[in-house]
Coordinates of C-alpha atoms in Angstrom, one line a residue:
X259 CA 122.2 146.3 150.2
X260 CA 121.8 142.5 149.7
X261 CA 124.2 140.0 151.0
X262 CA 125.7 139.8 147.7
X263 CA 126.1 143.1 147.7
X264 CA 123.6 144.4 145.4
X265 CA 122.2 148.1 146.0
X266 CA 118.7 148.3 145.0
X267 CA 119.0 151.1 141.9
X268 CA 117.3 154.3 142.6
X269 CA 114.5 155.8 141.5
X270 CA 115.6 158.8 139.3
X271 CA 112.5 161.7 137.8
X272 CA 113.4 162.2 134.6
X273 CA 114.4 165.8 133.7
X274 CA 111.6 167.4 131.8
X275 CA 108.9 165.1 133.5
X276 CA 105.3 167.2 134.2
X277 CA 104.5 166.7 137.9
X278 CA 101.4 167.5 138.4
X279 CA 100.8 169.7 141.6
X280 CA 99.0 172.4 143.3
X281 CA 100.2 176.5 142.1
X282 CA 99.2 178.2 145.5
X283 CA 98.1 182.1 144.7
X284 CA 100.0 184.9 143.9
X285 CA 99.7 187.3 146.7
X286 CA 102.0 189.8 144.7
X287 CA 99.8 190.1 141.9
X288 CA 96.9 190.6 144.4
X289 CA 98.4 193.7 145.8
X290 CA 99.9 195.9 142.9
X291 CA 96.2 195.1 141.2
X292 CA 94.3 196.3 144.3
X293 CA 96.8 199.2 145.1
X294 CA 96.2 200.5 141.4
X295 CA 92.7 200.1 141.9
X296 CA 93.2 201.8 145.2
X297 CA 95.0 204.4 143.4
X298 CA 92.1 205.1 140.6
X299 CA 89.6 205.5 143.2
X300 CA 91.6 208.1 145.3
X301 CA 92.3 210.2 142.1
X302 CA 88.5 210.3 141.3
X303 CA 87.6 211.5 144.6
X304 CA 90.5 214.3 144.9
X305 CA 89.3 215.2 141.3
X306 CA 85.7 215.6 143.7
X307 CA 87.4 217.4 146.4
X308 CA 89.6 220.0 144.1
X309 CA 87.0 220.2 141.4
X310 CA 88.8 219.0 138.5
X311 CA 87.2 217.0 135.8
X312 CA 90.4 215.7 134.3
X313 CA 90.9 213.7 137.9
X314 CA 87.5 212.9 137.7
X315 CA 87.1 211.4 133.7
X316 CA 90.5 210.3 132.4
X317 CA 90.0 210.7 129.2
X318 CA 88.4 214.1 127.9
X319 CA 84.8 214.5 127.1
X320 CA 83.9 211.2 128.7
X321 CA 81.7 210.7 131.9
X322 CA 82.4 211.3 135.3
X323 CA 83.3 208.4 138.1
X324 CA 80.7 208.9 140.6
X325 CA 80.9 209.6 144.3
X326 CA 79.7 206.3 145.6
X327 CA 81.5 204.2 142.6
X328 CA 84.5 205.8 143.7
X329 CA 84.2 204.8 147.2
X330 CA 83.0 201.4 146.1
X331 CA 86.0 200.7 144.1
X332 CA 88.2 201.9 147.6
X333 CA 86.2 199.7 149.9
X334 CA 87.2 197.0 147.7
X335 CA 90.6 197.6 147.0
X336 CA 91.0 198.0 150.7
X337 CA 89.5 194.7 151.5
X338 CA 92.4 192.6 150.0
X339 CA 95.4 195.2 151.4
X340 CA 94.1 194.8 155.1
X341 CA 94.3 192.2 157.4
X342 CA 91.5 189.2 156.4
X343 CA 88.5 190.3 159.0
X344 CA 88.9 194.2 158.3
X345 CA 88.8 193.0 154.3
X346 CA 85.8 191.0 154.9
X347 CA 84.3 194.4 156.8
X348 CA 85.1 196.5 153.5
X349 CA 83.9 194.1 151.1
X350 CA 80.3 194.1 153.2
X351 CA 80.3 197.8 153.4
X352 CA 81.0 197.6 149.5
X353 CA 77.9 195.4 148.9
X354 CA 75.7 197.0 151.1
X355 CA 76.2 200.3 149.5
X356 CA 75.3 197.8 146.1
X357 CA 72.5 196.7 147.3
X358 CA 71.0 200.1 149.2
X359 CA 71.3 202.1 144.8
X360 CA 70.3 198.6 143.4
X361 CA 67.4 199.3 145.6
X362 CA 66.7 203.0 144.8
X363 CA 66.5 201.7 141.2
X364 CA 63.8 199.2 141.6
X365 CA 61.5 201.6 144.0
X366 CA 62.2 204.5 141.8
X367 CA 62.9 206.7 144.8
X368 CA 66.5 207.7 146.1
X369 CA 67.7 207.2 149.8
X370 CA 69.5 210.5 150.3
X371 CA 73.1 209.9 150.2
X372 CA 73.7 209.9 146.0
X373 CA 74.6 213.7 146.4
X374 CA 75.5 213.5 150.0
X375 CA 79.0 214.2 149.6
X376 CA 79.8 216.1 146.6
X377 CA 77.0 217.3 143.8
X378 CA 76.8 216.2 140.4
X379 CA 75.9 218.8 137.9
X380 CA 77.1 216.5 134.8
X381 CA 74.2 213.9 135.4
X382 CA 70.6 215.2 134.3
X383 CA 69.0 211.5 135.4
X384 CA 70.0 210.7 138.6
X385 CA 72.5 212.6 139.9
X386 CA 75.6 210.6 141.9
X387 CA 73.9 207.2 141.5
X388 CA 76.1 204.7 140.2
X389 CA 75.4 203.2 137.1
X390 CA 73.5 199.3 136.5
X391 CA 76.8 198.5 135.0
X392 CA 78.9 199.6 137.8
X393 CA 76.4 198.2 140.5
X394 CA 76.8 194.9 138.5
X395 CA 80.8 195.2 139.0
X396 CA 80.7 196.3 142.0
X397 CA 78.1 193.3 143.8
X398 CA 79.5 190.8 142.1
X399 CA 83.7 192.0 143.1
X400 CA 82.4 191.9 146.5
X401 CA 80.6 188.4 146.8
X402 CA 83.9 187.2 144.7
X403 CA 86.2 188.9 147.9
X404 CA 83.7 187.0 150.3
X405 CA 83.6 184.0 148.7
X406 CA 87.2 183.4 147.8
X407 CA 88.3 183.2 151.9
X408 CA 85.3 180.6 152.7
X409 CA 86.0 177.0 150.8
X410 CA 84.2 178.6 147.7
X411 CA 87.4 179.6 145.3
X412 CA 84.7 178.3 142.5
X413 CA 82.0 180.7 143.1
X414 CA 84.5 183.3 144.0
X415 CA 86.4 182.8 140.9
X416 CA 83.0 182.9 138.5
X417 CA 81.9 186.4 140.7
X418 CA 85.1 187.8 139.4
X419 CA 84.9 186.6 135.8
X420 CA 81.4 188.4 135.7
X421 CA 82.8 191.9 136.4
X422 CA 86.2 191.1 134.3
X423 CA 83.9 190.2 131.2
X424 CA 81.8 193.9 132.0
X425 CA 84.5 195.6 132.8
X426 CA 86.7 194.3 129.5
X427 CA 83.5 195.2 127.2
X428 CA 83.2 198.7 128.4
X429 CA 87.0 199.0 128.0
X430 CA 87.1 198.1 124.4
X431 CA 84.2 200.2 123.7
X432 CA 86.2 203.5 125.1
X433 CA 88.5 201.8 123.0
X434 CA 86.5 201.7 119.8
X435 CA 84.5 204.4 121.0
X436 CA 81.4 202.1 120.5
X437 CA 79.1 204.1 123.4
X438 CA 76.9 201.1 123.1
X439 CA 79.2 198.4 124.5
X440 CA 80.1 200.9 127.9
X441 CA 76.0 202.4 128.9
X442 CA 73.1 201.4 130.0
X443 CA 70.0 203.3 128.3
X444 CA 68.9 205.4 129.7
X445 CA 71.0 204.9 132.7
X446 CA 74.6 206.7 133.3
X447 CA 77.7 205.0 131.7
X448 CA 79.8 203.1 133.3
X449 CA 83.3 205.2 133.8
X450 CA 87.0 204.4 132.5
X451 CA 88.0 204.9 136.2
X452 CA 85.3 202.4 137.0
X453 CA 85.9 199.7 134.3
X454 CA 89.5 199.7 134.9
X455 CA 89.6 199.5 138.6
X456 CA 86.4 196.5 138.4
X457 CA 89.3 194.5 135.8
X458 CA 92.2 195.6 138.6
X459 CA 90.3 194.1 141.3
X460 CA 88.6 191.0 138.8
X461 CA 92.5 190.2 138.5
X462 CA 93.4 190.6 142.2
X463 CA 90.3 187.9 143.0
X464 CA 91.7 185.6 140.3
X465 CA 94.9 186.1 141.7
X466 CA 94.1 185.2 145.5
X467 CA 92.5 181.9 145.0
X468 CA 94.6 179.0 145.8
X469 CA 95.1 176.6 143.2
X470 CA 92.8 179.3 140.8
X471 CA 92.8 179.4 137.1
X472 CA 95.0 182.6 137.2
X473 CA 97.7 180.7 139.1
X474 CA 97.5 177.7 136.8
X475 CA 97.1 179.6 133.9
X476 CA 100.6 181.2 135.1
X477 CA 102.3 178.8 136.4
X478 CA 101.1 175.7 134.9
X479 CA 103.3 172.9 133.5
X480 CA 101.1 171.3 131.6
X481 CA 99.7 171.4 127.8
X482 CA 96.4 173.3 128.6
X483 CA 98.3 175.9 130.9
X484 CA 101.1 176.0 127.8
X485 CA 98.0 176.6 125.6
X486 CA 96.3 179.0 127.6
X487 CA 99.7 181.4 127.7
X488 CA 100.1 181.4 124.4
X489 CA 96.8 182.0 123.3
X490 CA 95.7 184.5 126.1
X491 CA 97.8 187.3 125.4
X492 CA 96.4 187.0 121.7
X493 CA 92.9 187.4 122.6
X494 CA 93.0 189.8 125.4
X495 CA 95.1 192.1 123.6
X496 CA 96.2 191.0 120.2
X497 CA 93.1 190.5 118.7
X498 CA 91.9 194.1 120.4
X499 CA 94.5 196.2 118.8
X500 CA 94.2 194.6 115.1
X501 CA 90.6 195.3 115.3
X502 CA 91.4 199.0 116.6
X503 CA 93.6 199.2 113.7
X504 CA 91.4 198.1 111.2
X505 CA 88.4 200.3 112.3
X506 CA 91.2 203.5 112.8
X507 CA 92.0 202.9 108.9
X508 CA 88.3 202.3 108.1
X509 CA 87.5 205.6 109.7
X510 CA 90.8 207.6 108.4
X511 CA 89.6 206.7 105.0
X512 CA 92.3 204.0 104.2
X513 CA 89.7 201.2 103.6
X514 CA 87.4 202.0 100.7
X515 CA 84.2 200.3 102.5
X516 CA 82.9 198.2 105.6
X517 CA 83.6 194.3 103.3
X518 CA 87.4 195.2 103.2
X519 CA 87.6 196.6 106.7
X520 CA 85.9 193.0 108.1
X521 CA 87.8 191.0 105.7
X522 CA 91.1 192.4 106.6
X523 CA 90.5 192.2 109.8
X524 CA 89.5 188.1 109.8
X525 CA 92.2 187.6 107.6
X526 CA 94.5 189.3 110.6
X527 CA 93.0 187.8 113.6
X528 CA 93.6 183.7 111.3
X529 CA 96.6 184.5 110.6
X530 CA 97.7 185.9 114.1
X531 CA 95.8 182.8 115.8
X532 CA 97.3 180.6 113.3
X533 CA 100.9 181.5 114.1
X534 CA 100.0 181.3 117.9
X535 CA 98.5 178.0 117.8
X536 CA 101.3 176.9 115.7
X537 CA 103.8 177.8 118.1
X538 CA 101.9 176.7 120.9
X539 CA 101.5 173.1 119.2
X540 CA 104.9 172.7 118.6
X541 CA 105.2 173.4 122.8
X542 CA 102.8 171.0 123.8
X543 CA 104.1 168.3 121.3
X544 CA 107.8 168.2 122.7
X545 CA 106.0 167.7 126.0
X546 CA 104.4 164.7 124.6
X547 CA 108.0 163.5 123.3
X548 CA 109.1 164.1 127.0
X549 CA 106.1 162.5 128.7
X550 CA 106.6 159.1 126.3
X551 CA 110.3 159.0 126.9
X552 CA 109.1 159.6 130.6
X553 CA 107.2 156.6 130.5
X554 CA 109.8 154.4 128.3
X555 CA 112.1 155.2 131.3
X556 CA 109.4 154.1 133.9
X557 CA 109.3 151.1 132.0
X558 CA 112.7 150.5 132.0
X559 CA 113.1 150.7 135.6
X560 CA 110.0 148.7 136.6
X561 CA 111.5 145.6 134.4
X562 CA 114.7 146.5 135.8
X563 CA 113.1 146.5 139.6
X564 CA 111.1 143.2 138.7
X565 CA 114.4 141.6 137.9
X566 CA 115.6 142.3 140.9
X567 CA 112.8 141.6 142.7
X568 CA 112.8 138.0 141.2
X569 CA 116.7 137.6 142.0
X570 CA 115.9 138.6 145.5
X571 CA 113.1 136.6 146.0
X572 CA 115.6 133.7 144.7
X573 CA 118.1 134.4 147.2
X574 CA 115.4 134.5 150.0
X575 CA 114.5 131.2 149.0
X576 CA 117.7 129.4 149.0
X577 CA 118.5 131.5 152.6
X578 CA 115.2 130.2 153.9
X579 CA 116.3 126.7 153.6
X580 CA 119.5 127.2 154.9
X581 CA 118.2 128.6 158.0
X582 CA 115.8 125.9 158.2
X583 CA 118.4 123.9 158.9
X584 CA 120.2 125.7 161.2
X585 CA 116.7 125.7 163.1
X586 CA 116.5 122.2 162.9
X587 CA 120.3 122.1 164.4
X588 CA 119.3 124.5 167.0
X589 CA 116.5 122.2 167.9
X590 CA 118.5 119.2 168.6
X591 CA 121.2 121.2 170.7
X592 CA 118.6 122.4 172.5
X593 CA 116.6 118.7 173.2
X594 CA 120.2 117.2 173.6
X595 CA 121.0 119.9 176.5
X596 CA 117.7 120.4 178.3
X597 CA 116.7 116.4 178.2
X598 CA 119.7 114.4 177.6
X599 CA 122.4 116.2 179.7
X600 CA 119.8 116.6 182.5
X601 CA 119.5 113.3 182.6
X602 CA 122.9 112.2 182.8
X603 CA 123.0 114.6 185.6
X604 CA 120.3 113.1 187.7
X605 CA 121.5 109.6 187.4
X606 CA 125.2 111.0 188.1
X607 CA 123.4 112.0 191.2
X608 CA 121.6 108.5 192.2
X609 CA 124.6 107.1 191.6
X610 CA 126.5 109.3 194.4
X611 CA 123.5 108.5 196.6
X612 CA 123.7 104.9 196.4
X613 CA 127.5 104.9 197.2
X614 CA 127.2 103.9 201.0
X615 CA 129.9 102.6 202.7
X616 CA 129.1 99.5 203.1
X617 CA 129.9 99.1 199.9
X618 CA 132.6 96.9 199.2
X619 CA 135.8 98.6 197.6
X620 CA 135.4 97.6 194.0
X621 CA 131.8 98.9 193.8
X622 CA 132.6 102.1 195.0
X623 CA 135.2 102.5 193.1
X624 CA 133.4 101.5 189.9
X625 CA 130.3 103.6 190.8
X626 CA 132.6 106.7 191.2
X627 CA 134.3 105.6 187.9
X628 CA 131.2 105.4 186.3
X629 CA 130.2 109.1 187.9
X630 CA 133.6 110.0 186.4
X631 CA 132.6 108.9 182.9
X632 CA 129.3 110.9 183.6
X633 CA 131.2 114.0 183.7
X634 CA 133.4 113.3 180.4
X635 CA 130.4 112.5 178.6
X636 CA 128.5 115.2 180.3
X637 CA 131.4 117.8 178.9
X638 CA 131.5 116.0 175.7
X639 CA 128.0 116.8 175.3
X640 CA 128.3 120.7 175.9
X641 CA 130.9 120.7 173.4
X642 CA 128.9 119.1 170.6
X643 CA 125.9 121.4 171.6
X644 CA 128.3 124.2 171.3
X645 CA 129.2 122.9 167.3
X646 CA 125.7 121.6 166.8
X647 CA 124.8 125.3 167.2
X648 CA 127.0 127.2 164.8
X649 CA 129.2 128.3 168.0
X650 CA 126.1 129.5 169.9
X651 CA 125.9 128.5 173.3
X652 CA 122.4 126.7 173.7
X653 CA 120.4 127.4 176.9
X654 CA 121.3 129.0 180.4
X655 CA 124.6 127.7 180.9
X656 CA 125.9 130.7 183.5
X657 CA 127.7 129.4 186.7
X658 CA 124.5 130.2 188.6
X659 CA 122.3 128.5 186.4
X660 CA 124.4 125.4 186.5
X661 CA 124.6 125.7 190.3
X662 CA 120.6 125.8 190.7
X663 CA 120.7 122.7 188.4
X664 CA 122.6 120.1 190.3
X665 CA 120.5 121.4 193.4
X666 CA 117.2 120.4 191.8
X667 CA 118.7 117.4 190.6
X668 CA 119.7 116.7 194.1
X669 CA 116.2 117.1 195.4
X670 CA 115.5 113.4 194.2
X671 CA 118.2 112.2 197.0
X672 CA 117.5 114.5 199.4
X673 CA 114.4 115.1 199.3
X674 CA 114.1 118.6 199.5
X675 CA 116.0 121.8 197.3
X676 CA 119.0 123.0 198.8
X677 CA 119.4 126.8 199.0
X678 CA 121.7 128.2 196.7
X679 CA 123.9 132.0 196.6
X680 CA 126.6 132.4 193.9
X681 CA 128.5 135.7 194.3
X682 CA 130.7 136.1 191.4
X683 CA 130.4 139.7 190.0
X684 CA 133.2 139.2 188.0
X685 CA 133.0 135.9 186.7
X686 CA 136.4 134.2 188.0
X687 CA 134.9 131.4 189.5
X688 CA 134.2 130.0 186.0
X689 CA 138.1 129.2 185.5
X690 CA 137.2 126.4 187.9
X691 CA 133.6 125.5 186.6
X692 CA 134.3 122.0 185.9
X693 CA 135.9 121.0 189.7
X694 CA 133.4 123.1 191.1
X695 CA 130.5 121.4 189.6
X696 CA 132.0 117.7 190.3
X697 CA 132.4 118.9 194.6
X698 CA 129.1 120.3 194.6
X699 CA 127.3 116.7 193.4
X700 CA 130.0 114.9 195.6
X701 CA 129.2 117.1 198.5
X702 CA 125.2 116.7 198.2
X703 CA 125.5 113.0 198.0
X704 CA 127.4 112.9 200.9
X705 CA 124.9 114.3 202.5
X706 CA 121.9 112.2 201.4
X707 CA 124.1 109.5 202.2
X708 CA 125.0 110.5 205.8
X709 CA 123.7 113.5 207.2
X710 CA 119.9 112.8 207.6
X711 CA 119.7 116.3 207.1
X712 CA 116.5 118.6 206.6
X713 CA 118.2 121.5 204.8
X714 CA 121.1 122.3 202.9
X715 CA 122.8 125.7 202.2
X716 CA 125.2 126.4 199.0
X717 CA 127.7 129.7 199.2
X718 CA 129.7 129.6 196.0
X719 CA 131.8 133.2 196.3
X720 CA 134.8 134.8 194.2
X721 CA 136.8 138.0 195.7
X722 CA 140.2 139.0 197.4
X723 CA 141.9 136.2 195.4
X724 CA 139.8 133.3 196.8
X725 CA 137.1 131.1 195.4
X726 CA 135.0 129.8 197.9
X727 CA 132.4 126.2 198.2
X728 CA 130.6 126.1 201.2
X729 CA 127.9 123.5 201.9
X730 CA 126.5 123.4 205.1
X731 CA 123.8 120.5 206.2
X732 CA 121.5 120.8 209.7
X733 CA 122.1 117.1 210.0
X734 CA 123.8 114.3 212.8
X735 CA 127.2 115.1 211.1
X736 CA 129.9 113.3 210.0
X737 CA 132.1 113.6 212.9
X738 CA 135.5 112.5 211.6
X739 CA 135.6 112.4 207.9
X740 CA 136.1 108.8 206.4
X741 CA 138.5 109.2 203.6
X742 CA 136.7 107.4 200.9
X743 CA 137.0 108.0 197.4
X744 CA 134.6 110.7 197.2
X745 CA 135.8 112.9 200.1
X746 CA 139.6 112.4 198.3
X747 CA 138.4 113.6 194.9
X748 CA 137.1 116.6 196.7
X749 CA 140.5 117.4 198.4
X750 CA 142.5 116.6 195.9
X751 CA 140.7 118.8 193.3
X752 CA 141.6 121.8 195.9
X753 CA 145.2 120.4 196.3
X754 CA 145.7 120.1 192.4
X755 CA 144.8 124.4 192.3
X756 CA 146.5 125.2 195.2
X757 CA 144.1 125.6 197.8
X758 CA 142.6 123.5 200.9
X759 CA 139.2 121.7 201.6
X760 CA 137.7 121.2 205.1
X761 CA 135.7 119.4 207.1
X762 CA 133.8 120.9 210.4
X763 CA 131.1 121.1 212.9
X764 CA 128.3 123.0 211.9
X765 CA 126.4 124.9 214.8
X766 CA 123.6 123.6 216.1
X767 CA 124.0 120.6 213.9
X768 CA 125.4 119.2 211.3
X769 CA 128.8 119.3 209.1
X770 CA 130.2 122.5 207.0
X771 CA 132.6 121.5 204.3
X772 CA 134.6 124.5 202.7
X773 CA 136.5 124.4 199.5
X774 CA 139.2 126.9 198.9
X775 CA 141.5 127.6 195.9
X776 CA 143.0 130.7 194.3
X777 CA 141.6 133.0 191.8
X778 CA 143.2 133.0 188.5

């Protein structure tokens, strides 16, 4: 909030505004493909185990799953159900056994384990060998598993669309019953149990990569993921079943010939794209009407936010100046207390020194009027300073700061720095700041004036009731106080508060004077 009070308006997301961010996999779909593929290959090898062909072929009269298929297609279905490291141990163990028949092919020699398990009396050519088509599935499901885990999601992906694509021709060729689009001449066909399980575990890859096309394709909020959900479903299954209708009536009789089967069936699949793409336009054109009322909004606010930037900057500018000159006051208090008052101080305190008594009566008592005046101007001062600062005391002006600053002023008549202690823990010695200060400078030019002294100690203490002023000198000593004007002042400032000032012998040498009053 400003100091006028103005709250900054927030930035709001429009509702219906594409964000664009990453989809993540779908670890769900991963598993109830692989399970089913799972599934199909455990069917095909209990149909191996109990001997029945219905296990083994799906659908009746068509060809048998092999052995080593069917354990290829459980290696792999495996390898995305078990922890990462024993998956990457099945997916090898899947290509090797790839590799090993891709090799019996080439060398035209087998390496003993196609009939190792269970014999194949329905293959005359190479019996138990997996087809080229189901070696094809089978290498590339495997490098896709590999590939997906390792930073290459791309190359996985493009592995698994290779088997998908074989695996979705031989599927619509059971479907058509077009042998042609499922073999390999003069090679074994590739198996329903086979095809179906290589699209299972296509869509389990597809479904594992983070960030894949699958996950966009599903989850997408954008045009070309709306796109690619409407039109998908058409062509992957759609645009299969009007075809299978078409060539069911074409072979029922329905259709007189081949022309009116094909032009039936283009005139099904335009109109069925049509409709989709239709729909699916309409989709991605109210996301357009979202995405430019998105951005009218984001106009809005950013002229909005410029205004306000260019009435804050406004205010800034006017603030600046005023603190400029509250700088420049600051300055001046600070010159007027560290220079001026200082100097008031020091001559305050040549004028003490120079008070000797053999002075007549009228210049003392004008130099300790004049010392007087000092101190009203001196106050005077601190209270302008205090104004001059926008009520903001200016410098160190603590009692034991001023006490250390009338001993170094002293040091000019004295010649030396007195020593200085100020116990006051709770700050009740400043009731009496002002007397204090003025017997302190009295006290020290007494003693340049008389003493002859060498050193000086200062005890300024506050407890049990009492504030304390002791200054003890190591000089000749005063022996019996001469009551001039300046040794009055002092003991009539303690009278005036109720206390008591006193004159002694200090030990070795020199003279103690104590100043006593009340706390409070």
């Amino acid at each position: 909030m400003s100091s006028e009070g103005t709250v900054a308006a927030p930035i709001v997301v429009p509702a219906g505004t594409v964000v664009a961010r990453r989809h993540g996999s779908m670890p769900h779909v991963t598993v109830a493909c692989a399970g089913t593929a799972a599934a199909l290959a455990v069917l095909a090898l209990l149909g191996y185990v109990l001997d029945n062909d219905e296990l083994r072929q799906l659908l009746p009269g068509q060809a048998w799953v092999k052995v080593d298929s069917a354990i290829g297609l459980l290696l792999l279905a495996l390898s995305w159900l078990v922890p990462r490291r024993v998956g990457d141990g099945f997916a090898a163990l899947a290509m090797l056994l790839g590799v090993v028949v891709v090799g019996e092919y080439v060398v035209g020699a087998g390496a003993g384990f196609d009939e190792l398990l269970f014999d194949d009396p329905a293959s005359a050519v190479h019996p138990g060998r997996p087809s080229a088509l189901t070696l094809v599935c089978m290498i590339a499901l495997a490098l896709s598993r590999l590939l997906s885990f390792r930073g290459r999601g791309r190359w996985g992906q493009l592995a698994a669309f290779v088997a998908l694509v074989v695996a979705a021709v031989a599927l619509l060729g059971y479907l058509y019953d077009v042998r042609s689009l499922y073999s390999a001449r003069p090679v074994t066909t590739l198996s329903v149990h086979t095809a179906l399980g290589s699209a299972l575990l296509a869509g389990a890859s597809l479904a594992a990569v983070d960030g894949g096309l699958l996950t966009w394709a599903a989850r997408g909020s954008d045009a070309g993921a709306l796109l690619v959900r409407r039109l998908l479903p058409l062509a992957l299954i759609g645009l299969p079943l009007i075809g299978y209708v078409c060539l069911l009536a074409w072979r029922q009789g329905w259709l007189d010939d081949v022309a009116t089967t094909l032009a039936l069936l283009v005139v099904a699949c335009a109109l069925a794209l049509g409709y989709i793409s239709w729909f699916a336009a309409r989709r991605v054109s109210r996301i357009d009407r979202r995405r430019e009322n998105t951005l009218r909004e984001l106009g809005e606010l950013k002229e909005d936010l410029e205004r306000q930037v260019v009435e804050r900057a406004g205010q800034l500018e006017r603030h600046g100046g005023h603190i400029a000159v509250l700088e420049d006051r600051q300055r001046i208090a600070a010159d007027l207390h560290d220079i001026v008052i200082q100097r008031l101080f020091a001559a305050g305190m040549y004028l003490q020194g120079a008070n000797h008594p053999g002075n007549s009566p009228d210049v003392r008592d004008r130099i300790n009027t004049a010392v007087e005046a000092m101190d009203i101007a001196i106050k005077d001062l601190r209270h302008s300073i205090f104004e001059l600062g926008g009520g903001r005391t200016v410098g160190p002006v603590d009692l034991t700061t001023a006490v250390d600053e009338i001993c170094t002023e002293s040091r000019r008549i004295l010649g030396f720095l007195p020593d200085a202690i100020v116990d006051d823990p709770d700050y009740e010695a400043e009731a009496v700041r002002d007397d204090l200060m003025a017997v302190l400078r009295e006290s020290l030019a007494n003693v340049a004036r008389h003493a002859g002294a060498t050193a000086v100690d200062v005890v300024l203490r506050a407890g049990d009731g009492l504030i304390s002023l002791t200054i003890t000198d190591n000089g000749k000593g005063m022996g019996t106080p001469t009551h001039n004007s300046g040794t009055r002042n002092i003991a009539e400032r303690a009278r005036q508060r109720g206390g008591d000032c006193t004159w002694e012998a200090a030990e070795p040498s020199g003279t103690r004077v104590r100043w006593v009053v009340p706390a409070g």
